[in-house]
XYZ file of C-alpha atoms in Angstrom:
758
model
C -135.591 123.513 -63.607
C -136.285 122.580 -59.492
C -136.688 125.524 -57.019
C -135.470 124.135 -53.539
C -134.093 121.479 -54.093
C -130.864 121.118 -51.719
C -128.134 120.312 -54.950
C -129.095 123.630 -56.035
C -127.204 125.300 -53.668
C -123.611 123.079 -54.085
C -121.539 124.146 -57.174
C -121.354 122.292 -59.560
C -118.249 121.488 -61.440
C -116.712 120.770 -65.967
C -114.923 118.703 -67.163
C -111.588 119.330 -66.310
C -107.573 117.855 -68.027
C -105.528 116.072 -67.122
C -102.110 117.142 -66.561
C -98.378 115.970 -67.685
C -94.970 117.101 -66.106
C -91.402 116.464 -64.835
C -90.239 114.430 -61.897
C -90.081 117.643 -58.767
C -92.697 120.082 -60.439
C -95.662 121.516 -59.841
C -98.429 120.422 -61.572
C -101.990 122.317 -61.631
C -105.174 121.827 -62.334
C -107.964 124.396 -63.471
C -111.079 123.027 -61.748
C -113.630 125.022 -63.630
C -117.382 125.685 -61.321
C -120.423 126.975 -61.666
C -122.290 129.114 -59.471
C -120.613 132.481 -57.301
C -117.736 131.633 -54.657
C -119.003 131.184 -51.767
C -116.728 132.042 -48.187
C -118.128 128.937 -46.501
C -117.540 126.410 -49.247
C -115.184 124.365 -48.930
C -112.889 123.894 -52.182
C -109.951 121.528 -52.396
C -108.228 118.667 -55.097
C -108.233 114.970 -54.372
C -106.611 112.260 -55.863
C -106.734 108.395 -55.220
C -103.308 108.317 -53.643
C -104.472 110.588 -50.647
C -102.478 113.344 -52.269
C -104.369 115.994 -51.901
C -104.042 120.676 -52.137
C -105.495 123.339 -51.544
C -106.704 126.251 -53.440
C -104.108 128.179 -54.916
C -105.895 131.149 -56.840
C -109.692 131.715 -57.602
C -110.799 133.274 -60.571
C -114.228 134.539 -61.514
C -114.933 133.609 -65.846
C -117.995 135.342 -65.428
C -121.320 136.815 -62.980
C -122.181 132.599 -63.281
C -119.010 130.952 -63.173
C -115.438 130.917 -61.806
C -112.057 128.877 -61.927
C -110.193 127.782 -59.126
C -106.408 126.503 -58.619
C -105.008 123.619 -57.149
C -101.053 123.263 -57.590
C -99.895 119.328 -56.457
C -95.940 120.664 -55.561
C -92.725 118.287 -55.805
C -94.193 115.769 -57.931
C -93.214 111.752 -58.100
C -93.650 108.951 -59.981
C -95.197 107.741 -57.170
C -98.417 110.914 -57.606
C -98.876 109.569 -61.378
C -102.825 109.084 -61.414
C -106.238 110.396 -60.618
C -107.522 113.222 -59.056
C -110.843 115.212 -59.246
C -111.717 118.321 -57.498
C -114.204 118.609 -53.866
C -116.129 121.039 -52.735
C -117.801 120.716 -49.389
C -120.607 122.734 -48.059
C -123.659 122.287 -45.136
C -125.834 121.615 -48.234
C -124.043 118.554 -49.554
C -121.307 117.431 -51.712
C -120.190 118.476 -55.303
C -117.369 116.255 -57.295
C -115.989 116.872 -60.649
C -115.108 114.283 -62.867
C -111.393 112.756 -62.614
C -108.310 114.065 -64.787
C -104.408 112.387 -65.042
C -101.608 113.695 -63.761
C -98.728 112.096 -65.590
C -95.481 112.537 -63.637
C -91.949 111.799 -65.238
C -88.650 111.518 -64.633
C -85.372 112.590 -66.116
C -82.997 110.765 -67.743
C -79.715 110.356 -66.724
C -76.930 108.510 -68.195
C -76.035 105.270 -67.133
C -72.041 104.940 -68.631
C -69.335 108.213 -68.391
C -67.958 109.403 -72.039
C -64.727 107.726 -73.036
C -61.401 110.432 -73.554
C -59.998 109.498 -77.255
C -57.400 112.374 -77.707
C -55.783 115.063 -75.046
C -54.120 118.276 -75.765
C -52.714 120.414 -73.932
C -56.852 123.320 -74.012
C -59.204 120.679 -75.384
C -60.301 116.358 -74.536
C -61.843 114.467 -77.267
C -64.914 112.605 -76.228
C -67.032 109.819 -77.423
C -70.889 111.066 -75.293
C -72.008 107.365 -74.785
C -75.653 107.956 -74.356
C -77.567 105.878 -75.140
C -78.074 103.694 -71.600
C -79.957 105.757 -69.939
C -82.167 105.755 -66.865
C -86.231 107.753 -66.547
C -87.869 108.847 -69.201
C -87.635 110.047 -72.504
C -88.018 110.752 -75.595
C -84.869 112.446 -75.608
C -84.571 115.526 -77.338
C -81.667 117.748 -75.449
C -78.048 117.095 -74.970
C -75.449 119.003 -73.510
C -71.665 118.453 -71.747
C -70.557 119.805 -68.548
C -67.373 119.844 -67.545
C -65.368 121.119 -64.369
C -62.365 120.415 -62.342
C -61.444 118.367 -60.604
C -61.937 120.968 -57.104
C -65.219 121.574 -58.534
C -65.173 124.534 -59.893
C -67.983 124.481 -62.732
C -66.637 126.323 -66.081
C -69.391 126.094 -68.787
C -72.309 123.902 -70.217
C -72.541 123.502 -74.161
C -74.851 121.866 -76.278
C -74.133 118.639 -78.149
C -75.450 117.198 -81.132
C -72.468 114.975 -82.640
C -72.028 111.640 -80.539
C -68.588 113.225 -80.633
C -67.526 116.152 -79.174
C -64.187 118.449 -78.366
C -64.346 120.248 -75.207
C -61.686 123.087 -75.912
C -60.662 125.927 -73.820
C -59.280 124.407 -71.196
C -56.391 125.398 -68.934
C -52.609 123.392 -69.261
C -51.654 120.522 -66.703
C -55.249 120.677 -65.403
C -57.711 117.444 -64.358
C -60.988 117.951 -65.148
C -64.483 116.381 -64.984
C -66.709 115.455 -67.958
C -70.700 114.883 -66.956
C -73.588 114.031 -69.840
C -76.391 116.057 -69.515
C -80.026 114.695 -71.296
C -83.402 116.784 -71.487
C -86.330 115.346 -72.347
C -89.595 117.667 -72.909
C -91.164 120.086 -70.605
C -90.474 122.246 -68.014
C -87.350 119.840 -65.738
C -87.336 118.343 -68.078
C -83.212 118.170 -67.970
C -81.244 114.507 -65.920
C -78.685 115.128 -63.325
C -75.390 114.444 -65.068
C -74.197 111.155 -65.466
C -71.040 109.582 -64.036
C -68.378 111.907 -64.502
C -64.903 111.241 -67.236
C -61.149 112.288 -65.046
C -59.266 113.279 -67.254
C -56.079 115.431 -67.243
C -55.398 117.709 -69.736
C -50.982 118.694 -71.351
C -48.511 121.205 -69.674
C -48.287 124.104 -72.843
C -44.863 126.572 -73.610
C -44.746 129.220 -70.763
C -46.586 132.581 -71.887
C -43.726 134.179 -71.539
C -40.810 134.941 -69.849
C -40.496 137.151 -65.645
C -41.335 140.336 -66.876
C -40.343 143.660 -64.889
C -36.406 142.108 -63.636
C -34.649 144.283 -62.050
C -31.755 144.799 -59.328
C -33.238 146.050 -56.176
C -28.764 145.505 -54.525
C -25.779 145.734 -55.472
C -22.650 146.018 -53.830
C -19.504 145.074 -54.434
C -19.546 141.633 -55.162
C -22.890 140.672 -54.786
C -26.045 141.434 -57.033
C -30.101 141.020 -56.040
C -31.818 140.251 -58.600
C -35.924 140.793 -58.314
C -39.249 140.399 -61.337
C -42.965 139.921 -61.104
C -43.598 137.123 -59.518
C -46.072 134.893 -61.633
C -47.923 132.282 -61.391
C -49.819 129.095 -63.559
C -51.212 131.570 -65.532
C -47.910 132.423 -66.918
C -45.839 128.845 -66.606
C -48.584 126.931 -67.930
C -47.571 124.294 -66.660
C -47.448 123.133 -62.127
C -43.623 121.768 -63.332
C -41.334 124.489 -63.861
C -37.749 124.715 -63.594
C -36.647 128.908 -63.464
C -32.965 129.556 -63.574
C -30.857 132.656 -63.867
C -28.427 132.950 -66.802
C -25.033 135.738 -65.604
C -22.565 136.647 -67.502
C -20.185 140.115 -67.307
C -16.331 141.294 -68.473
C -13.203 142.153 -66.257
C -11.622 145.347 -66.765
C -9.417 145.023 -68.858
C -10.610 141.834 -70.598
C -11.151 141.427 -74.302
C -13.618 139.109 -73.760
C -16.747 138.129 -72.190
C -16.707 134.907 -69.848
C -18.908 132.425 -70.391
C -22.868 132.145 -69.547
C -23.175 131.189 -65.883
C -26.453 129.048 -64.647
C -27.351 128.833 -60.978
C -30.094 127.423 -59.767
C -32.834 129.886 -58.427
C -35.811 128.429 -55.261
C -37.356 131.588 -54.322
C -40.041 130.819 -57.318
C -43.243 131.413 -54.833
C -43.012 133.725 -52.890
C -44.393 137.425 -52.833
C -40.940 139.069 -53.032
C -39.006 136.587 -55.340
C -35.622 137.706 -55.579
C -32.725 135.769 -56.571
C -28.591 137.203 -55.024
C -25.961 136.053 -57.090
C -22.513 135.957 -55.567
C -18.860 136.352 -56.389
C -19.339 139.470 -58.312
C -16.155 141.627 -59.865
C -16.764 144.371 -58.388
C -17.011 148.131 -60.737
C -18.369 145.752 -63.751
C -20.884 145.844 -65.169
C -23.188 142.415 -65.141
C -25.585 141.186 -67.597
C -28.427 139.094 -65.761
C -31.492 137.085 -67.597
C -33.827 134.754 -65.989
C -34.585 131.580 -67.904
C -38.653 129.765 -67.307
C -38.946 126.343 -68.687
C -41.570 123.095 -68.393
C -40.944 120.181 -70.106
C -43.299 121.660 -73.017
C -40.544 124.454 -73.564
C -38.990 128.056 -72.101
C -39.091 131.444 -72.871
C -36.188 133.784 -70.914
C -36.336 137.037 -69.739
C -35.209 140.506 -70.755
C -31.438 141.440 -69.630
C -30.873 143.782 -67.117
C -27.283 145.266 -67.124
C -26.610 146.924 -63.794
C -23.083 148.674 -62.389
C -21.422 147.920 -59.452
C -20.873 149.211 -55.756
C -22.954 152.729 -56.595
C -24.327 154.239 -53.601
C -27.984 156.443 -53.055
C -28.401 159.439 -54.571
C -29.042 162.331 -52.512
C -32.046 164.149 -51.478
C -34.279 166.443 -54.376
C -33.192 170.343 -54.345
C -36.202 171.648 -52.372
C -36.090 174.876 -53.850
C -36.742 172.942 -57.077
C -39.976 171.438 -56.055
C -42.655 173.882 -57.090
C -46.996 173.339 -56.677
C -50.333 174.227 -58.458
C -53.138 175.036 -56.382
C -56.770 174.148 -57.667
C -59.306 173.140 -55.913
C -59.607 169.077 -55.824
C -55.731 168.416 -57.335
C -51.897 169.546 -56.311
C -49.522 168.933 -59.671
C -45.842 169.238 -58.766
C -43.259 169.034 -59.841
C -39.504 169.248 -59.100
C -35.653 168.482 -60.147
C -33.349 165.072 -60.184
C -31.041 164.756 -57.063
C -27.425 166.467 -57.574
C -25.873 164.272 -56.328
C -26.535 161.188 -58.267
C -24.575 158.491 -56.848
C -25.352 156.055 -59.476
C -28.443 155.802 -62.309
C -31.277 157.337 -61.330
C -34.135 154.396 -61.247
C -37.713 156.302 -60.121
C -38.754 158.767 -57.501
C -41.569 158.017 -54.398
C -43.330 161.156 -53.782
C -46.233 159.772 -50.521
C -49.234 162.661 -49.697
C -50.764 162.818 -46.023
C -53.431 164.826 -45.670
C -51.610 167.172 -42.725
C -55.121 169.951 -41.636
C -58.382 170.852 -43.197
C -59.873 174.464 -43.056
C -63.163 172.534 -42.998
C -63.576 170.613 -39.680
C -65.935 168.199 -40.963
C -62.759 166.294 -42.421
C -61.665 163.322 -41.586
C -57.954 162.924 -42.439
C -57.327 160.626 -42.232
C -57.887 158.792 -45.423
C -55.816 161.204 -47.720
C -52.802 159.385 -47.610
C -51.585 157.700 -51.053
C -47.946 157.192 -53.005
C -46.839 156.889 -56.485
C -44.357 156.185 -58.285
C -42.368 157.747 -60.840
C -39.976 156.682 -63.392
C -36.349 158.355 -64.337
C -37.834 160.410 -66.602
C -41.190 161.598 -65.184
C -40.529 164.611 -62.855
C -43.600 165.796 -62.757
C -47.147 164.347 -61.314
C -50.789 165.264 -60.856
C -52.381 164.187 -57.763
C -55.688 164.072 -57.999
C -59.308 163.314 -55.790
C -57.946 165.742 -53.100
C -60.365 167.834 -50.441
C -60.231 171.926 -50.953
C -59.107 173.684 -48.810
C -56.594 171.114 -46.907
C -52.735 171.110 -46.502
C -50.908 167.914 -47.569
C -47.814 166.881 -47.281
C -45.188 165.697 -49.387
C -42.155 163.263 -49.426
C -39.997 162.484 -53.018
C -37.643 160.897 -52.642
C -35.727 159.044 -55.875
C -34.236 155.668 -56.550
C -31.284 154.306 -57.681
C -29.833 150.419 -57.670
C -28.696 150.728 -54.747
C -32.695 151.615 -52.400
C -34.021 155.617 -51.877
C -31.808 158.586 -50.966
C -33.041 160.113 -48.523
C -36.971 162.314 -48.370
C -37.888 165.975 -48.584
C -41.006 167.006 -47.398
C -42.841 170.032 -48.745
C -46.619 171.539 -48.286
C -49.070 172.781 -50.490
C -52.799 174.074 -49.418
C -55.285 172.848 -52.043
C -58.044 175.731 -52.780
C -61.008 176.144 -51.319
C -64.490 174.914 -53.597
C -68.221 176.603 -52.879
C -70.267 175.424 -51.094
C -72.763 172.539 -52.674
C -76.165 173.934 -52.308
C -79.608 172.126 -51.676
C -81.701 171.057 -54.794
C -85.155 173.334 -55.132
C -85.776 171.302 -58.408
C -89.613 173.430 -58.698
C -90.203 173.510 -55.456
C -92.699 175.584 -54.176
C -92.723 178.260 -52.149
C -94.184 177.121 -48.205
C -97.082 181.149 -48.827
C -96.483 183.781 -51.035
C -99.211 186.933 -50.932
C -99.083 190.036 -52.834
C -96.057 191.274 -51.483
C -94.632 188.166 -49.505
C -93.437 184.710 -50.622
C -92.533 182.281 -47.283
C -89.882 179.770 -48.474
C -87.502 177.419 -46.828
C -84.159 177.489 -46.589
C -81.767 174.111 -45.590
C -78.289 173.989 -44.998
C -75.356 174.140 -47.580
C -72.878 171.864 -46.807
C -69.574 173.555 -47.079
C -66.127 172.065 -49.322
C -62.899 172.801 -47.990
C -64.274 175.705 -45.258
C -66.571 176.560 -43.039
C -69.696 178.581 -44.346
C -69.376 181.863 -42.723
C -73.067 183.318 -43.802
C -75.900 182.938 -45.908
C -77.642 185.640 -47.948
C -81.506 185.533 -49.335
C -80.766 188.228 -52.731
C -84.562 188.818 -53.883
C -84.245 189.733 -58.319
C -86.521 191.906 -59.989
C -87.201 190.170 -63.778
C -87.173 192.436 -66.221
C -88.113 190.973 -70.381
C -84.186 190.287 -71.908
C -84.191 189.002 -75.465
C -81.984 186.161 -75.142
C -81.303 184.128 -78.610
C -83.051 180.917 -79.598
C -81.567 177.314 -78.070
C -79.362 178.564 -75.346
C -80.324 178.628 -71.970
C -79.643 181.438 -68.926
C -77.495 180.367 -66.588
C -77.475 181.245 -63.596
C -74.652 183.737 -61.833
C -74.445 184.581 -58.075
C -74.407 187.737 -56.620
C -70.348 188.650 -54.464
C -71.671 191.891 -54.316
C -73.569 193.127 -51.389
C -76.398 195.880 -52.769
C -78.453 197.127 -49.879
C -82.402 198.135 -50.681
C -81.403 201.812 -50.002
C -79.259 201.299 -52.946
C -80.161 199.528 -55.630
C -81.607 202.680 -57.066
C -78.924 204.586 -56.815
C -77.176 202.030 -58.466
C -79.177 200.984 -60.803
C -79.191 196.902 -59.963
C -81.996 195.096 -60.845
C -80.923 193.294 -57.562
C -80.515 194.146 -53.441
C -79.918 192.117 -50.720
C -83.116 191.701 -48.382
C -80.966 189.612 -45.556
C -77.780 187.644 -43.796
C -77.700 185.116 -41.476
C -75.206 183.364 -39.858
C -73.936 179.630 -40.135
C -75.305 179.482 -36.492
C -78.727 180.218 -37.272
C -79.797 177.890 -40.392
C -78.365 174.973 -38.898
C -81.752 173.136 -39.063
C -84.193 174.291 -42.493
C -85.810 177.518 -41.543
C -88.722 178.989 -43.144
C -88.193 182.625 -44.124
C -90.188 185.337 -45.378
C -89.021 186.990 -48.278
C -90.507 190.665 -47.958
C -91.577 190.929 -44.207
C -90.074 194.146 -43.324
C -87.297 193.604 -41.344
C -84.071 193.534 -40.690
C -81.605 191.067 -41.186
C -78.087 191.866 -40.161
C -78.171 195.063 -42.259
C -80.444 194.270 -44.571
C -83.693 195.821 -44.829
C -86.322 192.448 -45.831
C -88.819 195.081 -47.975
C -91.870 193.886 -48.698
C -92.022 193.355 -52.994
C -93.872 194.647 -55.491
C -97.151 193.098 -56.406
C -97.155 194.394 -60.381
C -93.182 193.114 -60.423
C -92.291 190.254 -61.550
C -89.369 188.842 -58.504
C -87.142 185.916 -58.702
C -86.020 184.674 -54.935
C -82.035 183.714 -54.941
C -80.498 181.599 -51.944
C -76.986 181.434 -51.787
C -73.891 180.169 -49.149
C -71.052 182.187 -48.391
C -67.257 179.777 -47.748
C -64.178 182.463 -46.525
C -60.418 180.265 -45.573
C -56.906 181.530 -46.317
C -57.876 185.172 -48.272
C -60.527 183.059 -50.297
C -64.393 184.054 -51.196
C -66.485 181.114 -52.760
C -70.295 181.591 -53.388
C -72.503 178.931 -54.410
C -76.576 179.748 -55.193
C -79.963 178.683 -55.851
C -83.242 179.684 -56.929
C -85.693 178.952 -54.034
C -88.396 180.773 -56.192
C -90.276 182.941 -57.732
C -92.669 185.861 -57.566
C -95.203 186.312 -60.350
C -96.710 190.534 -61.162
C -100.355 190.679 -61.247
C -101.928 192.674 -63.703
C -105.392 194.091 -63.268
C -107.338 193.500 -66.917
C -110.625 194.484 -66.491
C -111.978 198.244 -67.238
C -114.412 198.382 -64.496
C -114.507 194.916 -62.682
C -111.254 194.849 -60.551
C -110.525 191.059 -61.270
C -107.194 190.123 -60.962
C -104.404 187.335 -62.543
C -101.473 186.761 -61.739
C -98.942 186.928 -64.603
C -96.169 183.855 -64.872
C -92.074 184.872 -65.574
C -91.520 184.019 -68.027
C -90.703 180.200 -67.781
C -92.380 179.755 -65.116
C -95.494 177.438 -64.632
C -98.059 179.196 -62.020
C -97.401 179.663 -58.687
C -98.922 177.406 -56.068
C -100.174 179.945 -53.448
C -100.965 182.758 -55.478
C -104.968 182.216 -56.263
C -107.659 184.565 -58.244
C -111.275 185.825 -58.044
C -113.462 183.803 -59.950
C -115.914 186.366 -61.872
C -119.068 186.649 -61.116
C -122.057 186.589 -64.088
C -122.455 190.753 -64.180
C -118.392 190.657 -64.348
C -118.877 187.954 -67.175
C -120.744 190.339 -68.860
C -118.226 192.962 -68.525
C -115.884 191.168 -69.506
C -117.213 190.143 -72.875
C -118.766 194.086 -73.236
C -114.728 195.206 -72.838
C -113.816 193.085 -75.514
C -115.905 194.114 -78.495
C -114.483 197.273 -77.301
C -111.422 196.237 -77.744
C -111.745 195.188 -80.921
C -113.243 197.560 -82.595
C -110.520 199.973 -81.312
C -108.396 197.508 -83.205
C -109.707 197.291 -86.346
C -109.734 201.315 -86.572
C -105.982 201.612 -85.689
C -105.217 198.770 -88.363
C -107.897 201.185 -90.338
C -104.936 204.152 -90.162
C -101.583 201.691 -90.620
C -103.396 200.428 -93.678
C -103.819 204.422 -95.491
C -100.950 205.251 -93.534
C -99.183 203.176 -95.514
C -101.404 203.486 -99.180
C -99.926 207.427 -98.420
C -96.050 206.984 -98.344
C -96.573 204.173 -101.459
C -98.150 207.719 -102.994
C -95.325 209.535 -101.832
C -92.796 208.000 -102.737
C -93.698 207.536 -106.304
C -94.078 211.435 -106.353
C -90.657 212.121 -105.605
C -89.461 209.091 -108.125
C -91.322 210.937 -111.029
C -89.707 214.486 -109.693
C -86.226 212.540 -110.046
C -87.470 211.509 -113.948
C -87.942 216.094 -114.083
C -84.992 216.915 -112.883
C -82.623 214.455 -115.109
C -84.355 215.448 -118.238
C -83.463 219.492 -117.089
C -79.703 218.457 -116.108
C -79.584 217.322 -119.710
C -80.982 220.658 -121.592
C -78.372 222.751 -119.199
C -75.559 220.809 -120.066
C -76.855 221.684 -123.637
C -77.451 225.203 -123.030
C -73.744 225.791 -121.691
C -72.603 223.761 -124.992
C -73.811 225.759 -126.631
C -72.985 229.320 -124.336
C -69.091 228.513 -124.866
C -68.819 229.398 -127.864
C -71.217 232.744 -129.025
C -71.565 234.617 -124.907
C -68.694 237.513 -123.600
C -69.198 238.738 -120.282
C -66.694 241.979 -118.263
C -69.498 241.914 -115.815
C -70.899 239.830 -112.860
C -74.257 241.289 -111.567
C -76.814 239.649 -109.576
C -80.078 241.327 -108.231
C -78.704 244.507 -108.915
C -75.174 244.005 -107.697
C -71.901 244.149 -109.261
C -69.823 241.092 -107.953
C -65.881 240.786 -107.975
C -65.080 237.689 -109.323
C -64.261 236.520 -106.375
C -60.888 234.014 -104.723
C -62.927 231.000 -102.960
C -66.171 228.922 -103.126
C -67.448 227.173 -100.302
C -70.085 224.899 -100.348
C -71.447 223.651 -96.950
C -73.997 220.711 -96.240
C -74.056 218.584 -93.265
C -72.314 215.609 -94.320
C -69.720 217.940 -97.399
C -68.046 220.837 -97.244
C -66.271 222.332 -100.444
C -63.748 224.570 -101.365
C -63.202 226.143 -104.744
C -59.246 226.551 -104.887
C -58.107 230.527 -104.507
C -56.180 229.793 -107.778
C -59.665 229.141 -109.744
C -61.421 232.460 -110.897
C -64.324 232.091 -113.356
C -63.951 233.251 -117.107
C -66.486 236.063 -117.430
C -66.879 234.182 -120.636
C -68.856 230.923 -119.299
C -72.558 230.994 -117.904
C -71.883 231.024 -113.464
C -74.487 229.834 -110.748
C -75.335 231.529 -107.607
C -76.457 229.701 -104.354
C -78.397 231.170 -102.532
C -80.407 230.463 -98.886
C -83.647 229.729 -98.976
C -86.232 230.614 -95.467
C -88.125 226.828 -95.037
C -90.379 226.193 -92.560
C -89.168 223.188 -91.018
C -86.311 222.612 -90.472
C -83.928 225.182 -88.238
C -81.501 226.124 -90.854
C -81.353 227.770 -93.837
C -80.394 225.995 -97.634
C -78.672 227.300 -99.936
C -80.035 227.219 -104.212
C -78.316 228.408 -106.947
C -79.234 230.991 -110.199
C -78.301 230.763 -113.618
C -76.132 234.354 -114.589
C -77.313 234.281 -118.745
C -74.951 236.196 -120.844
C -73.312 239.518 -121.322
C -75.949 241.345 -123.588
C -77.077 244.087 -122.441
C -80.472 243.989 -123.920
C -80.762 240.305 -121.638
C -79.515 242.516 -118.660
C -81.769 244.956 -118.976
C -85.040 242.894 -119.539
C -84.289 240.552 -116.865
C -86.106 240.603 -113.727
C -85.388 240.294 -109.939
C -85.866 236.342 -108.445
C -88.865 236.279 -107.827
C -87.647 234.460 -103.669
C -85.539 235.749 -101.249
C -81.648 235.683 -102.055
C -80.069 236.747 -98.715
C -76.768 236.369 -98.961
C -75.139 236.510 -101.981
C -72.567 232.963 -102.020
C -69.866 233.311 -105.058
C -70.500 232.445 -108.535
C -69.384 229.021 -109.651
C -68.786 228.379 -113.213
C -72.314 226.693 -114.645
C -70.053 223.456 -115.970
C -69.349 223.001 -112.445
C -73.679 223.351 -111.138
C -74.999 219.650 -112.270
C -71.946 218.488 -109.514
C -72.547 220.956 -106.763
C -77.254 220.789 -107.037
C -75.634 216.090 -106.662
C -74.024 217.063 -103.615
C -77.214 219.385 -102.731
C -79.248 216.902 -102.829
C -76.952 213.943 -101.122
C -77.210 216.105 -98.295
C -80.449 217.089 -95.738
C -82.263 219.773 -95.178
C -81.223 221.915 -98.359
C -83.234 222.973 -101.329
C -82.629 224.432 -104.247
C -83.201 226.900 -107.948
C -82.603 226.537 -110.769
C -82.605 229.101 -113.569
């Protein structure tokens, strides 16, 4: 390796490749250079024929090599030859090896295609593309056809020597050429010599449409139809004739069909008048369209001569239903039709609007309804505008006098500006500054703007449902919000003149706006800030509102350190402008200590909850066991009653040394049940009975009634029986032992009662 040699500062090129392109395309050479790009180095591409190209793009491959792009644009056959890359600097010149540029000429047919068959919508041709000018090979053949006027219709690929050019228009002259394509981009040559050919005429597509009588007099009838053109006639040479026939009064048969040639076929409103008709006659009219290939007839029209225009539509019959952007009209036909009603014409025009920005010039139009349609819905109207409607009925003679009426659309709510997650301008613990933008009126000018503050309380929403934003039509001052138990209050009201441009507004600045106090916001509460516009006109008031900001509640999360965090409202992200102070290292230690204490407390609470659950489960099992014992005692009592009915007799009923006569009724009172024994029931002296007595219970304010069995009538048992070991309280009438089980069950079902059995 030689150091300091002058060739070391000159770049060296690697081998470059040759390029082949079609004429008119751009040839791109890539030269790879050893070295680094230098500002004082001149790079260019040089051809042996004198064609040169400058650098288009330089791209580094690595730290010691880069690639330079050279474009030779709009190549021709004369640009073919050898090219090399040259790098020139003050210390020397570096050149690359030569690369060949080959420019090919796209092929073009020498002769036009040959016509083999002609139809109304197709032409058969033979390509005749064996002889060409240009370079091969041929990889694709296409047929291009257009009308003589030069409008390009289509280009179709062809893979056979013959081709059918289809979907053509009848009686039309076309130019058909062949396109040949060789490889590489831009290899499609120019179209070859064209073949001119004309298709045949075809049957008319249909007869004249919408044939109708537009003028009827006593001796003549004027017929009119829909304009038609080449798409209906399908031939540039055609005839149109009118056929008519009628039956005079008193004749038993119709006259022969008569024909007249119609010459008015190219006007915008074509029509024809049939003369010399008898008055008061039914006339049948028909149009016939014919060309060299066929003919088509229109529908037949029957008309009665000597009619007159109808009367006007009754004004009291016109009914209108007004909405914000539409008005529905309904009407009845004229009282005097003077013939057959054909259709109605309803025109409308805007007269005035509550909205001064509304332009009345573009609110007008006209619709036509058939005779059986006596209603129409006008849509696309502007809210809060008065429209004039003109209705006219027509017969075959023309339109009758108009009937004019007016209706006014209802106003719409203003269109509020969008506040899509836009942060407030500023926010403190007790204030939120937002930017209020003017709303767009719709049908009525905006009378005032209002700022509403709503306290956001926890709410339960069904899963999958979104909260619907409702506006605030009832104005509530902050002083009345507590009395009315309202979550929202109006903090400000601004007139339209005060808000013509965007205006910053501070919610909670402790000022009064048009009678509404704007008190400071409470830091520990979450608020939603709403902004609404009110439009009032014609006895209507419409409101639209938008949520402009949300203030989150500030919650103290430390026990010993004043570390404050902001709790975002439900569904909101962290509010910009609401900052938190980072804790210091000592505060972080205290925070860890607080977390440990909270964990210990949570563990103790969990243990207490588990212990209470175990106690409740034990109580439940004891209660179930006691119910089983009660059920067995009931069975024993039932067996005792059955035995005592055969052997026991008693004359008196004694309880606690008292003699109780047979009662006439008995009432058992509980919280939910009241059972009464009829007066006709008297207990059998030979059947054991029971008395329900109250028991004093410290845990209830109500006394419970209990029962005791009256045993048999034998004197020895009566003497041996001891007083009950509990305070009986007030005595209750005796009941049958056989009915005791039913009453015990009722007492168990009631709350706050107990009983004892003997």
